[in-house]
Tab-separated table of C-alpha atoms in Angstrom:
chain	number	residue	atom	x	y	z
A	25	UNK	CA	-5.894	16.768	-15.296
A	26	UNK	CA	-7.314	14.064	-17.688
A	27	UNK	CA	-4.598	12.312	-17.941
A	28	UNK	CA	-3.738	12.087	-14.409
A	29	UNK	CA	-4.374	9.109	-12.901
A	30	UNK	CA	-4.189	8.315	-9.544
A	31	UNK	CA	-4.102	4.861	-7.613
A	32	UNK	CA	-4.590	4.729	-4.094
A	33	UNK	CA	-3.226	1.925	-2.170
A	34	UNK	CA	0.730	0.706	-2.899
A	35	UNK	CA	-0.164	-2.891	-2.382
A	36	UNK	CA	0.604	-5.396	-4.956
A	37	UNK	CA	-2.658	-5.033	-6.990
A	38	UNK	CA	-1.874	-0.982	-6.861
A	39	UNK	CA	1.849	-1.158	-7.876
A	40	UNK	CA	0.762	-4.176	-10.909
A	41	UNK	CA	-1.363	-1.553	-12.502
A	42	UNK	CA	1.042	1.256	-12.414
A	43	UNK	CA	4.016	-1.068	-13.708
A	44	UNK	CA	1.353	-1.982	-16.523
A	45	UNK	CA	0.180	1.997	-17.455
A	46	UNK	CA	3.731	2.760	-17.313
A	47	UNK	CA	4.837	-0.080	-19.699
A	48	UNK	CA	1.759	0.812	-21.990
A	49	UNK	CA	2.728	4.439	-22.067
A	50	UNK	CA	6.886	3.861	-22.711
A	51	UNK	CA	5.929	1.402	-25.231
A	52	UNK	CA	2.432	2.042	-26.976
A	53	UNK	CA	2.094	5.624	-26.368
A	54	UNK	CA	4.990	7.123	-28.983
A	55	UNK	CA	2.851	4.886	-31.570
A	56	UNK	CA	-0.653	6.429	-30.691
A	57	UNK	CA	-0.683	9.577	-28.402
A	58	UNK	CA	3.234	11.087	-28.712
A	59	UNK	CA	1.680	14.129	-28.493
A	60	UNK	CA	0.197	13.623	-25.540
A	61	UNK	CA	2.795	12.069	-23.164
A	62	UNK	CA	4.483	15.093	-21.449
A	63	UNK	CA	1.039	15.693	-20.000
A	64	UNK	CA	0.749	12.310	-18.689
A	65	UNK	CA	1.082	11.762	-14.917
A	66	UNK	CA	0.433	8.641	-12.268
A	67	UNK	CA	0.921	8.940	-8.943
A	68	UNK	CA	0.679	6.050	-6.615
A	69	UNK	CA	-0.926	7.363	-3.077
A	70	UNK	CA	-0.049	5.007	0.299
A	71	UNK	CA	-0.970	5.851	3.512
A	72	UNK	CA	2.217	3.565	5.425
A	73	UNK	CA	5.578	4.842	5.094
A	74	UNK	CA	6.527	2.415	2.456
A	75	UNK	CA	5.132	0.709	-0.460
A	76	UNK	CA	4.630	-3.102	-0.629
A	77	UNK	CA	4.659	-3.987	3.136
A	78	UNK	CA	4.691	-7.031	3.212
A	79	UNK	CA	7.344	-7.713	0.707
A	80	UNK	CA	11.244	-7.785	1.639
A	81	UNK	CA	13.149	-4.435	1.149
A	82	UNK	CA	14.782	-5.547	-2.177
A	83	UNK	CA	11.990	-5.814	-3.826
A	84	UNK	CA	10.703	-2.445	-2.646
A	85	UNK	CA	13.206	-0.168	-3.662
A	86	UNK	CA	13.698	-2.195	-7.260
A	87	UNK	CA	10.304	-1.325	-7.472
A	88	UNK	CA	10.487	2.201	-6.660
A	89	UNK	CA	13.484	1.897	-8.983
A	90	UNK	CA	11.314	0.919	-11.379
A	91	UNK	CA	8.203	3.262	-11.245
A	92	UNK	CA	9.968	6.204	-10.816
A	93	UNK	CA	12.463	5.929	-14.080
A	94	UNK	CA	12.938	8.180	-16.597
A	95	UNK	CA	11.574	7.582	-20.096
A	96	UNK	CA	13.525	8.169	-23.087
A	97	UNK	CA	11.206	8.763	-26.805
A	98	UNK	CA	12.599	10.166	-29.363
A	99	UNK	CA	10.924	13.845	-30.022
A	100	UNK	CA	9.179	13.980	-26.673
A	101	UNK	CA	11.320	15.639	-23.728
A	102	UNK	CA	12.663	13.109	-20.877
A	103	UNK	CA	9.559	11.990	-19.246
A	104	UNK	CA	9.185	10.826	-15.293
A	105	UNK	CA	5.351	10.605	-15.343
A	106	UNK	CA	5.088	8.414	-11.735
A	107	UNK	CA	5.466	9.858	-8.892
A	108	UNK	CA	4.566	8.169	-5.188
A	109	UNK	CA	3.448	9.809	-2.438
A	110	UNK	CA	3.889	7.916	1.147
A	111	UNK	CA	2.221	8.854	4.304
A	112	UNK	CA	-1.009	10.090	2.403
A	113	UNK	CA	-4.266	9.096	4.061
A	114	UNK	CA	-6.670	9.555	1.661
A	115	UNK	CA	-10.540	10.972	3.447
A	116	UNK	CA	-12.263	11.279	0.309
A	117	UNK	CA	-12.653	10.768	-3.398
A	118	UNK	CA	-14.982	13.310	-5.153
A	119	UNK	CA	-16.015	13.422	-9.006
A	120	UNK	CA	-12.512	15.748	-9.449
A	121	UNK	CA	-10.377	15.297	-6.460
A	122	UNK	CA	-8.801	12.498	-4.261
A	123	UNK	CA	-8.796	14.961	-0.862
A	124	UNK	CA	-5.924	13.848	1.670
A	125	UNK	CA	-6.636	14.226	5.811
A	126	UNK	CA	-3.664	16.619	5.816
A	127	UNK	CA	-5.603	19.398	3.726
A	128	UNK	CA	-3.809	18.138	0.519
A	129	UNK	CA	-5.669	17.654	-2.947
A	130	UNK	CA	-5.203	15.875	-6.037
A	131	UNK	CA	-7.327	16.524	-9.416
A	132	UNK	CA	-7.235	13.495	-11.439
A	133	UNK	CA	-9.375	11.922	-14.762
A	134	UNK	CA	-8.984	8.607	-13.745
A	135	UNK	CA	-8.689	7.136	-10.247
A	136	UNK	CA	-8.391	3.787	-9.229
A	137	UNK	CA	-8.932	2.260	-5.530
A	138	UNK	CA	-6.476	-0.498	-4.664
A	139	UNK	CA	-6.723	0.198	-0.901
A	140	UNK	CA	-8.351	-2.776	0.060
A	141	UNK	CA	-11.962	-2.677	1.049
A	142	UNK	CA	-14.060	-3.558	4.340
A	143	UNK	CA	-14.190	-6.957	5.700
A	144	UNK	CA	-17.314	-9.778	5.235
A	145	UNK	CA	-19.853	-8.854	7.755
A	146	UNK	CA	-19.107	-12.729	8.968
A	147	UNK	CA	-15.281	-11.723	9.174
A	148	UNK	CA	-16.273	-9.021	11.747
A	149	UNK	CA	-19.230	-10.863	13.475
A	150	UNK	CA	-16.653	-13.564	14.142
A	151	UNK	CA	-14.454	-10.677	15.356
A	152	UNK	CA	-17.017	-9.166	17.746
A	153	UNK	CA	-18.170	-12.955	19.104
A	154	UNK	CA	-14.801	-13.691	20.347
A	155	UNK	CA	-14.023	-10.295	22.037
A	156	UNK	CA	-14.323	-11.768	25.664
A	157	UNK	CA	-11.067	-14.080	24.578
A	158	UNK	CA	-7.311	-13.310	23.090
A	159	UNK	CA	-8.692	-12.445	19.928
A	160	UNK	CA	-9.266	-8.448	21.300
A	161	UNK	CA	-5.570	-8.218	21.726
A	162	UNK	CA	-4.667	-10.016	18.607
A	163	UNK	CA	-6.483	-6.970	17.136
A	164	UNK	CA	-3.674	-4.509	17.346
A	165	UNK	CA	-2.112	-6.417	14.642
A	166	UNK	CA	-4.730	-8.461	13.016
A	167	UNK	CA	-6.429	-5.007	12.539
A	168	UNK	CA	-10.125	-6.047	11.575
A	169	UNK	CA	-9.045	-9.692	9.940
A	170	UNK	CA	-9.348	-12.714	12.148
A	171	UNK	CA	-5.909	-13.639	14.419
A	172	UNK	CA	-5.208	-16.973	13.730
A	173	UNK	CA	-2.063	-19.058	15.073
A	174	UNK	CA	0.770	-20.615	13.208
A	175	UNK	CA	-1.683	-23.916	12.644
A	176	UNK	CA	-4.057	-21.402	10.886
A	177	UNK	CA	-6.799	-21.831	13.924
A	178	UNK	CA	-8.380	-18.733	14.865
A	179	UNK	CA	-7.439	-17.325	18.091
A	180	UNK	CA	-9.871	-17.819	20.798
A	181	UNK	CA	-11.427	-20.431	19.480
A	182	UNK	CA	-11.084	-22.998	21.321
A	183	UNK	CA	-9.059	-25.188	18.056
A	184	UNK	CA	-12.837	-25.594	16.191
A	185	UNK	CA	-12.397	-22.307	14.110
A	186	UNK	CA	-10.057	-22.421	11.042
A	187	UNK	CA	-9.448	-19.013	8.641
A	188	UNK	CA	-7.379	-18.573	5.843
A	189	UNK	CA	-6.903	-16.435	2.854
A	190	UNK	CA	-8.009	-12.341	3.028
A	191	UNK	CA	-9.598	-12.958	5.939
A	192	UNK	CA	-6.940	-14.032	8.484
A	193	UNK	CA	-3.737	-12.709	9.648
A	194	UNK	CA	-1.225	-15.165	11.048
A	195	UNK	CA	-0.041	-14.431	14.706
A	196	UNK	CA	3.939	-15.206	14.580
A	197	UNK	CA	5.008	-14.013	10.998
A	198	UNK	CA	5.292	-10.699	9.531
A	199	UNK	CA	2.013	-9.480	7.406
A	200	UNK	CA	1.400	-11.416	4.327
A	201	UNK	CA	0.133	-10.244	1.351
A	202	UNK	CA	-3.422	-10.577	0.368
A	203	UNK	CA	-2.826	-12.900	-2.853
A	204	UNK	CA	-4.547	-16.246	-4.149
A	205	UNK	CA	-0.410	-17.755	-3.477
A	206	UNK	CA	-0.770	-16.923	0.237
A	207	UNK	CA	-4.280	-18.375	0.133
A	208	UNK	CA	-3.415	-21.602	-1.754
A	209	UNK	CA	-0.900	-22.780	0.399
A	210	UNK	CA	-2.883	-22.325	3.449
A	211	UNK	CA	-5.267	-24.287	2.032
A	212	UNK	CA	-3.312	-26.850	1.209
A	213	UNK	CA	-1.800	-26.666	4.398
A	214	UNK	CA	-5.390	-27.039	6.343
A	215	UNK	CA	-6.155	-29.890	4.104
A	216	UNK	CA	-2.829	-31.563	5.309
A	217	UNK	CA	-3.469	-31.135	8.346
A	218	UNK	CA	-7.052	-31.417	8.743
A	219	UNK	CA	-6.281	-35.473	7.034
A	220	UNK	CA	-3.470	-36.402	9.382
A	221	UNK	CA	-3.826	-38.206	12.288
A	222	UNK	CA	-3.498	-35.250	15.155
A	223	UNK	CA	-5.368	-33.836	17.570
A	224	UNK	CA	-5.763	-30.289	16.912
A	225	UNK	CA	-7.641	-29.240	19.555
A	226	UNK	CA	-5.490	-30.010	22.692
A	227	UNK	CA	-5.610	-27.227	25.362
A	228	UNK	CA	-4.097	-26.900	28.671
A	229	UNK	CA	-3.886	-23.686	30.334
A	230	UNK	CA	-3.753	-22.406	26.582
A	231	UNK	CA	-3.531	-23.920	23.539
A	232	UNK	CA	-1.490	-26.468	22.297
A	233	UNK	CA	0.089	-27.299	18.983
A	234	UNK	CA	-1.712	-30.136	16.765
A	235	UNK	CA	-0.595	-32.916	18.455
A	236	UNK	CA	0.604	-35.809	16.815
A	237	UNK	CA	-1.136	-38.932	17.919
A	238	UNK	CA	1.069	-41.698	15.410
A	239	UNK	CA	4.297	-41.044	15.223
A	240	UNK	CA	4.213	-43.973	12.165
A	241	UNK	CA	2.186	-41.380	9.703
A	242	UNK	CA	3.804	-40.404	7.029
A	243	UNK	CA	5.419	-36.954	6.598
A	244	UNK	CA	6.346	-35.033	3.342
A	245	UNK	CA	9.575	-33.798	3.009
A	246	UNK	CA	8.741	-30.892	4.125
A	247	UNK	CA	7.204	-31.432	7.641
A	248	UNK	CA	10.347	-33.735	8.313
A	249	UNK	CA	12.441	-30.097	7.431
A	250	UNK	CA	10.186	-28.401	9.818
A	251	UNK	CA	10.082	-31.048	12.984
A	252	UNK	CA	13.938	-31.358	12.363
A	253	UNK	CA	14.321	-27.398	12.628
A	254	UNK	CA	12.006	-27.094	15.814
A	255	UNK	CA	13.986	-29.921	17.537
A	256	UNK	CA	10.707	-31.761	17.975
A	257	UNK	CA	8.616	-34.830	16.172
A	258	UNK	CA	5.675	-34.938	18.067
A	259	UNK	CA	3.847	-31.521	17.155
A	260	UNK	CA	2.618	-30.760	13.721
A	261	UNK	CA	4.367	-28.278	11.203
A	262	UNK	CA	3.465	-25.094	11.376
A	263	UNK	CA	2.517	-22.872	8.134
A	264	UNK	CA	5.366	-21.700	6.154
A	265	UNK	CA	4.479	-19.218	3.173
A	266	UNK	CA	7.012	-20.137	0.184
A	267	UNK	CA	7.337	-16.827	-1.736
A	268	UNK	CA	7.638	-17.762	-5.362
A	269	UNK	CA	8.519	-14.142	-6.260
A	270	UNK	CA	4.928	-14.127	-7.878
């Protein structure tokens, strides 16, 4: 059981450290510990059905692909040391054992927690002050991270309150993951925005996009992609994640 380590939590930062122990045992371990491999074993624990939600299917299974190889070293029998185990809610992690809500138990020597933690207490007091508005609904999706719109404005807030990064989940697009990329181009983004001449806190019966109050501003390329795709010139660009593959 020592040298089973487990990682809960098949998010990006949870599958990067298994690709790495993996690498370091097909390439430093016959050097080292030869002796040792056969009794080595990772398994990757995720309580959704699949690993790296937020991530197109591709990438998924050539990860899977990936983790779950065989390994080939000369004088050590065909290892598959990493195994992952979906639909596993974890309820606790003791000094031996990572103990699963359906009865099941692991006995590791090293465990790792790549889960995700709690958010900011100002994350959910931000949460709980705008429960009278849209933001309770936005919950069933936002799921304790603050509901923001397309124009990265927290929902419910009247256009004043802006969120980005970790602590926001955007309204129309599917869930993006919780990396410095994602965060860096909503920041950018904001600061865009934020210096252009709109109005970004136009309401009518609900709110309305960031208006744009002169047409004669200039627009980077691509904003004039954007208004050309939505048939319209006088709202701002929503936020468009470009996924570097990084």
């Amino acid at each position: 059981k020592e040298l089973t380590f487990v990682i809960v939590g098949a998010g990006p930062t949870g599958i990067e450290f298994a690709a790495e122990l993996l690498d370091f045992i097909e390439e430093n371990g016959p050097r080292y510990y030869k002796e040792l491999l056969p009794y080595v074993s990772i398994k990757i624990v995720e309580a959704a059905p699949s690993i790296l939600r937020p991530f197109e299917d591709g990438m998924k299974d050539e990860a899977i692909r990936r983790l779950t190889r065989t390994i080939e070293i000369e004088g050590v029998k065909t290892l598959r040391p990493c195994e992952i185990l979906l639909n596993k809610q974890v309820s606790e992690v003791t000094a031996k054992y990572v103990n699963f809500k359906d009865g099941d138990k692991v006995e590791y020597g090293m465990a790792l927690w790549a889960a995700g933690i709690g958010p900011l207490p100002i994350t959910s007091n931000m949460i709980e002050t705008l429960e009278g508005t849209e933001q309770k609904d936005a919950q069933s999706f936002a799921r304790g991270r603050l509901a923001v719109d397309p124009w990265m404005r927290v929902i419910g807030g009247d256009g004043k309150i802006f969120a980005l990064g970790d602590c926001s989940c955007v309204s129309s697009t599917p869930m993006l993951p919780a990396t410095a990329q994602v965060a860096s181009q909503q920041g950018e983004f904001l600061g865009k925005l934020m210096s252009g001449d709109y109005c970004i806190d136009a309401k009518d019966e609900e709110m309305l996009p960031p208006i744009v109050l002169d047409p004669e501003q200039s627009k980077p390329l691509s904003d004039q992609i954007a208004s050309f795709a939505m048939g319209e010139s006088e709202i701002a660009a929503p936020f468009q994640y470009l996924d570097l593959g990084i």
